[in-house]
Amino acid sequence: NLFVFPDGSSRRFDIRIQPVPDGVMVLSVDIDERKKLEERALAAERMEALGQLAGGIAHDFGNLLTGILVGVGVVLETLDPASSEAASLRLVHASAERGTQSVRELMDFARGRKVHLSPVALDAALDLALDALSERVAPRVLDIHLDSGAVVLGDAGQIDRIITNLVTNAEHATRSDGRIAVRTRLRGDHAVLVVQDDGAGMSPYVLQRALDPFYTTRGDAGTGLGLATVSALVARMGGSLDLESVQGRGTTVTIDLPVVRERPRSP
């Protein structure tokens, strides 16, 4: 049973009712953490299956889209930019661009199983990626505090993909005057990355499905692979992801990664 509290948060409970003399006994057991572990295991299995599928089709599909983009670009150069024909071709070009984004998302699943993991300075890799993201999310405030000093076993490209997807999701969820916070800290032998926004938040139903591949609330504008990709990449780095959201108040994504003692490579 899913219980929604007055503040908008929710947890799952197992409710058992047993008759006793002169009444009934109701036992409520919090099973939220157990369910989260089960869902993470199921999500990992789905990611593996999708990775195998992506490896088989994404490369060929990407080549087809590249041909479309090149061909449309060549024809556009011969047309009057103000013509209706040019406007129609720009729509075709934009659709093909969205298709290439979907291909990149799919390829992340396939490549994730093959990338060689090595020691990476987490804060440095994040700082490099966030430098490019700061201008893109403006005028939203991107509040950054990277204080973990941690070295994790991963890949700088994967870390870039993780933070790009999370900040992009936060950008879509917040108003133009919103705030997106990115934090890292060290907690024992783990590095913690937190991405928090003050945007629209998610309903309990959406929160439950947020990590499902291809689930999106953005219609044709979204692929439904952003958070699913992040979850898969984090799992391959030996970490875990926790998602909290309250409708109308915002969303917090917390990623926990084990640290290593080896010297990092430059991101």
CSV table of C-alpha atoms in Angstrom, one decimal:
chain,number,residue,atom,x,y,z
A,1,ASN,CA,0.0,0.0,0.0
A,2,LEU,CA,1.3,3.5,-0.9
A,3,PHE,CA,0.7,6.2,1.7
A,4,VAL,CA,0.9,9.8,0.7
A,5,PHE,CA,1.7,12.2,3.7
A,6,PRO,CA,0.4,15.7,4.0
A,7,ASP,CA,3.8,17.2,2.9
A,8,GLY,CA,3.5,15.3,-0.4
A,9,SER,CA,6.1,12.6,0.4
A,10,SER,CA,5.1,8.9,0.2
A,11,ARG,CA,6.2,5.5,1.5
A,12,ARG,CA,5.0,2.0,1.0
A,13,PHE,CA,3.7,-0.1,3.9
A,14,ASP,CA,2.6,-3.7,4.2
A,15,ILE,CA,-0.7,-3.7,6.1
A,16,ARG,CA,-1.8,-6.8,7.9
A,17,ILE,CA,-5.2,-7.1,9.7
A,18,GLN,CA,-5.8,-9.9,12.2
A,19,PRO,CA,-8.9,-10.6,14.3
A,20,VAL,CA,-8.4,-10.7,18.0
A,21,PRO,CA,-11.0,-11.0,20.9
A,22,ASP,CA,-13.2,-7.9,20.9
A,23,GLY,CA,-11.6,-6.3,17.8
A,24,VAL,CA,-8.9,-6.5,15.2
A,25,MET,CA,-5.1,-5.9,15.3
A,26,VAL,CA,-3.6,-3.9,12.5
A,27,LEU,CA,0.1,-4.3,11.8
A,28,SER,CA,1.8,-1.8,9.5
A,29,VAL,CA,5.4,-2.6,8.3
A,30,ASP,CA,7.4,0.0,6.4
A,31,ILE,CA,8.7,-1.9,3.3
A,32,ASP,CA,9.8,1.2,1.3
A,33,GLU,CA,13.5,0.4,1.4
A,34,ARG,CA,13.0,-3.2,0.5
A,35,LYS,CA,10.9,-2.2,-2.5
A,36,LYS,CA,13.5,0.3,-3.6
A,37,LEU,CA,16.2,-2.5,-3.6
A,38,GLU,CA,13.9,-4.8,-5.6
A,39,GLU,CA,13.2,-2.0,-8.1
A,40,ARG,CA,16.9,-1.3,-8.5
A,41,ALA,CA,17.6,-4.9,-9.2
A,42,LEU,CA,14.8,-5.1,-11.7
A,43,ALA,CA,15.9,-1.8,-13.3
A,44,ALA,CA,19.4,-3.2,-13.7
A,45,GLU,CA,18.1,-6.3,-15.5
A,46,ARG,CA,16.1,-4.0,-17.9
A,47,MET,CA,19.1,-1.9,-18.6
A,48,GLU,CA,21.1,-4.9,-19.5
A,49,ALA,CA,18.4,-6.1,-21.9
A,50,LEU,CA,18.1,-2.6,-23.4
A,51,GLY,CA,21.9,-2.4,-23.8
A,52,GLN,CA,22.0,-5.6,-25.8
A,53,LEU,CA,19.2,-4.2,-28.0
A,54,ALA,CA,20.8,-0.8,-28.4
A,55,GLY,CA,24.1,-2.4,-29.5
A,56,GLY,CA,22.4,-4.1,-32.3
A,57,ILE,CA,20.3,-1.3,-33.8
A,58,ALA,CA,21.6,2.1,-32.7
A,59,HIS,CA,24.7,2.2,-34.9
A,60,ASP,CA,22.8,1.5,-38.1
A,61,PHE,CA,20.0,3.9,-37.1
A,62,GLY,CA,22.5,6.6,-36.3
A,63,ASN,CA,24.1,6.2,-39.8
A,64,LEU,CA,20.6,6.6,-41.4
A,65,LEU,CA,20.0,9.8,-39.4
A,66,THR,CA,23.4,11.2,-40.3
A,67,GLY,CA,22.6,10.8,-44.0
A,68,ILE,CA,19.3,12.6,-43.5
A,69,LEU,CA,20.9,15.5,-41.6
A,70,VAL,CA,23.7,15.9,-44.2
A,71,GLY,CA,21.2,15.7,-47.1
A,72,VAL,CA,18.8,18.2,-45.6
A,73,GLY,CA,21.6,20.5,-44.8
A,74,VAL,CA,22.9,20.5,-48.4
A,75,VAL,CA,19.4,21.2,-49.8
A,76,LEU,CA,18.8,24.0,-47.2
A,77,GLU,CA,21.9,25.8,-48.5
A,78,THR,CA,20.2,26.1,-51.9
A,79,LEU,CA,16.9,27.5,-50.7
A,80,ASP,CA,15.7,30.9,-49.7
A,81,PRO,CA,15.7,30.8,-45.8
A,82,ALA,CA,12.3,32.6,-45.8
A,83,SER,CA,10.6,30.0,-48.1
A,84,SER,CA,8.0,27.5,-47.0
A,85,GLU,CA,10.2,24.7,-48.4
A,86,ALA,CA,13.1,25.8,-46.1
A,87,ALA,CA,10.8,26.0,-43.1
A,88,SER,CA,9.5,22.4,-43.8
A,89,LEU,CA,13.1,21.1,-44.2
A,90,ARG,CA,14.1,22.8,-40.9
A,91,LEU,CA,11.4,20.8,-39.2
A,92,VAL,CA,12.8,17.6,-40.8
A,93,HIS,CA,16.2,18.6,-39.6
A,94,ALA,CA,15.0,19.2,-36.0
A,95,SER,CA,13.2,15.8,-36.0
A,96,ALA,CA,16.4,14.1,-37.2
A,97,GLU,CA,18.4,15.9,-34.5
A,98,ARG,CA,16.0,14.6,-31.8
A,99,GLY,CA,16.4,11.1,-33.3
A,100,THR,CA,20.2,11.4,-33.0
A,101,GLN,CA,19.7,12.3,-29.3
A,102,SER,CA,17.7,9.1,-28.8
A,103,VAL,CA,20.4,7.1,-30.5
A,104,ARG,CA,23.1,8.6,-28.2
A,105,GLU,CA,20.9,7.7,-25.2
A,106,LEU,CA,20.5,4.1,-26.5
A,107,MET,CA,24.2,3.8,-27.2
A,108,ASP,CA,25.0,4.7,-23.6
A,109,PHE,CA,23.4,1.4,-22.6
A,110,ALA,CA,25.6,-0.6,-25.0
A,111,ARG,CA,28.8,1.3,-24.3
A,112,GLY,CA,28.2,1.2,-20.5
A,113,ARG,CA,28.9,-2.5,-20.5
A,114,LYS,CA,32.2,-2.1,-22.4
A,115,VAL,CA,33.8,1.1,-20.9
A,116,HIS,CA,37.0,0.4,-19.1
A,117,LEU,CA,36.7,1.9,-15.6
A,118,SER,CA,39.7,3.7,-14.1
A,119,PRO,CA,40.3,6.1,-11.2
A,120,VAL,CA,38.8,9.5,-11.8
A,121,ALA,CA,38.9,12.6,-9.7
A,122,LEU,CA,35.1,13.1,-9.2
A,123,ASP,CA,35.1,16.9,-8.5
A,124,ALA,CA,37.4,17.7,-11.4
A,125,ALA,CA,35.3,15.6,-13.9
A,126,LEU,CA,32.1,17.3,-12.6
A,127,ASP,CA,33.6,20.8,-12.7
A,128,LEU,CA,34.6,20.3,-16.4
A,129,ALA,CA,31.1,19.2,-17.3
A,130,LEU,CA,29.4,21.9,-15.2
A,131,ASP,CA,31.4,24.7,-16.8
A,132,ALA,CA,29.6,24.1,-20.1
A,133,LEU,CA,26.2,23.6,-18.4
A,134,SER,CA,26.2,26.9,-16.5
A,135,GLU,CA,25.6,29.0,-19.6
A,136,ARG,CA,23.0,26.6,-21.0
A,137,VAL,CA,20.7,26.7,-17.9
A,138,ALA,CA,20.9,30.5,-17.5
A,139,PRO,CA,19.1,32.5,-16.3
A,140,ARG,CA,18.5,29.8,-13.7
A,141,VAL,CA,21.1,29.8,-10.9
A,142,LEU,CA,23.5,26.8,-10.9
A,143,ASP,CA,24.8,26.7,-7.4
A,144,ILE,CA,27.9,24.5,-7.3
A,145,HIS,CA,29.9,23.2,-4.3
A,146,LEU,CA,32.3,20.4,-5.0
A,147,ASP,CA,33.9,19.4,-1.8
A,148,SER,CA,34.4,15.6,-1.9
A,149,GLY,CA,38.0,15.5,-3.0
A,150,ALA,CA,37.2,11.9,-3.9
A,151,VAL,CA,38.6,9.5,-6.5
A,152,VAL,CA,36.1,7.1,-7.8
A,153,LEU,CA,36.3,4.1,-10.2
A,154,GLY,CA,34.6,5.3,-13.4
A,155,ASP,CA,35.0,7.1,-16.6
A,156,ALA,CA,35.1,10.9,-17.2
A,157,GLY,CA,32.7,10.5,-20.1
A,158,GLN,CA,30.2,8.6,-18.0
A,159,ILE,CA,30.4,11.2,-15.2
A,160,ASP,CA,29.8,14.0,-17.8
A,161,ARG,CA,26.8,12.1,-19.1
A,162,ILE,CA,25.4,11.6,-15.5
A,163,ILE,CA,25.6,15.2,-14.5
A,164,THR,CA,24.4,16.5,-17.9
A,165,ASN,CA,21.3,14.4,-17.7
A,166,LEU,CA,20.6,15.4,-14.2
A,167,VAL,CA,21.1,19.1,-14.7
A,168,THR,CA,19.1,18.9,-18.0
A,169,ASN,CA,16.2,17.3,-16.1
A,170,ALA,CA,16.4,20.0,-13.4
A,171,GLU,CA,16.4,22.7,-16.1
A,172,HIS,CA,13.2,21.3,-17.6
A,173,ALA,CA,11.5,21.1,-14.2
A,174,THR,CA,12.4,24.6,-13.0
A,175,ARG,CA,11.2,28.1,-14.0
A,176,SER,CA,13.6,30.6,-15.6
A,177,ASP,CA,14.2,32.1,-12.1
A,178,GLY,CA,14.8,28.7,-10.5
A,179,ARG,CA,17.8,27.3,-8.7
A,180,ILE,CA,19.7,24.1,-9.3
A,181,ALA,CA,22.2,23.0,-6.7
A,182,VAL,CA,25.0,20.5,-7.3
A,183,ARG,CA,26.9,19.3,-4.2
A,184,THR,CA,29.6,16.7,-3.5
A,185,ARG,CA,30.9,15.5,-0.1
A,186,LEU,CA,32.8,12.6,1.4
A,187,ARG,CA,30.9,10.3,3.7
A,188,GLY,CA,33.2,7.6,5.0
A,189,ASP,CA,34.5,5.5,2.1
A,190,HIS,CA,31.9,6.9,-0.3
A,191,ALA,CA,31.5,10.0,-2.3
A,192,VAL,CA,28.0,11.6,-2.4
A,193,LEU,CA,26.8,13.6,-5.3
A,194,VAL,CA,23.5,15.6,-4.8
A,195,VAL,CA,21.6,17.4,-7.6
A,196,GLN,CA,18.6,19.4,-6.2
A,197,ASP,CA,16.1,21.7,-7.9
A,198,ASP,CA,13.2,23.8,-6.7
A,199,GLY,CA,11.0,23.0,-9.6
A,200,ALA,CA,7.7,21.3,-10.1
A,201,GLY,CA,8.5,18.1,-8.5
A,202,MET,CA,6.8,14.7,-9.2
A,203,SER,CA,3.6,13.1,-8.1
A,204,PRO,CA,4.0,9.8,-6.2
A,205,TYR,CA,3.0,7.9,-9.3
A,206,VAL,CA,5.5,9.7,-11.6
A,207,LEU,CA,8.2,9.2,-8.9
A,208,GLN,CA,7.6,5.5,-8.9
A,209,ARG,CA,8.1,5.3,-12.6
A,210,ALA,CA,10.8,7.9,-13.1
A,211,LEU,CA,13.6,5.4,-13.6
A,212,ASP,CA,11.6,3.2,-16.0
A,213,PRO,CA,13.2,3.2,-19.5
A,214,PHE,CA,11.2,5.3,-22.0
A,215,TYR,CA,8.9,6.7,-19.4
A,216,THR,CA,8.5,10.5,-19.9
A,217,THR,CA,6.1,13.2,-18.9
A,218,ARG,CA,7.4,15.5,-21.7
A,219,GLY,CA,5.6,13.9,-24.6
A,220,ASP,CA,7.5,14.0,-27.9
A,221,ALA,CA,10.1,16.4,-26.4
A,222,GLY,CA,11.5,13.7,-24.1
A,223,THR,CA,13.1,10.3,-24.7
A,224,GLY,CA,12.4,8.8,-21.3
A,225,LEU,CA,16.0,7.6,-21.1
A,226,GLY,CA,17.7,10.4,-19.1
A,227,LEU,CA,17.2,9.0,-15.5
A,228,ALA,CA,17.3,5.4,-16.7
A,229,THR,CA,20.7,6.1,-18.3
A,230,VAL,CA,22.0,7.7,-15.1
A,231,SER,CA,20.8,4.8,-13.0
A,232,ALA,CA,22.5,2.3,-15.3
A,233,LEU,CA,25.8,4.2,-15.4
A,234,VAL,CA,25.8,4.7,-11.6
A,235,ALA,CA,25.2,0.9,-11.1
A,236,ARG,CA,28.1,0.1,-13.4
A,237,MET,CA,30.4,2.3,-11.3
A,238,GLY,CA,29.3,0.3,-8.2
A,239,GLY,CA,27.1,3.1,-6.8
A,240,SER,CA,23.5,3.6,-5.9
A,241,LEU,CA,20.9,6.3,-6.8
A,242,ASP,CA,18.1,7.6,-4.6
A,243,LEU,CA,15.4,9.8,-5.9
A,244,GLU,CA,13.2,12.1,-3.7
A,245,SER,CA,10.6,14.5,-5.0
A,246,VAL,CA,7.6,16.4,-3.6
A,247,GLN,CA,5.1,17.9,-6.1
A,248,GLY,CA,5.4,21.6,-6.1
A,249,ARG,CA,8.6,21.7,-4.1
A,250,GLY,CA,11.3,20.1,-6.3
A,251,THR,CA,13.4,17.0,-6.7
A,252,THR,CA,16.6,15.7,-5.1
A,253,VAL,CA,18.8,13.1,-6.7
A,254,THR,CA,21.4,11.5,-4.5
A,255,ILE,CA,24.2,9.4,-5.9
A,256,ASP,CA,26.5,7.3,-3.7
A,257,LEU,CA,29.8,6.1,-5.2
A,258,PRO,CA,32.6,4.1,-3.6
A,259,VAL,CA,35.9,5.8,-3.4
A,260,VAL,CA,39.3,4.2,-4.4
A,261,ARG,CA,42.8,4.9,-3.3
A,262,GLU,CA,44.5,4.8,-6.7
A,263,ARG,CA,45.7,8.0,-8.3
A,264,PRO,CA,43.3,9.4,-10.9
A,265,ARG,CA,43.8,10.1,-14.5
A,266,SER,CA,43.2,13.6,-15.8
A,267,PRO,CA,39.5,14.0,-16.9
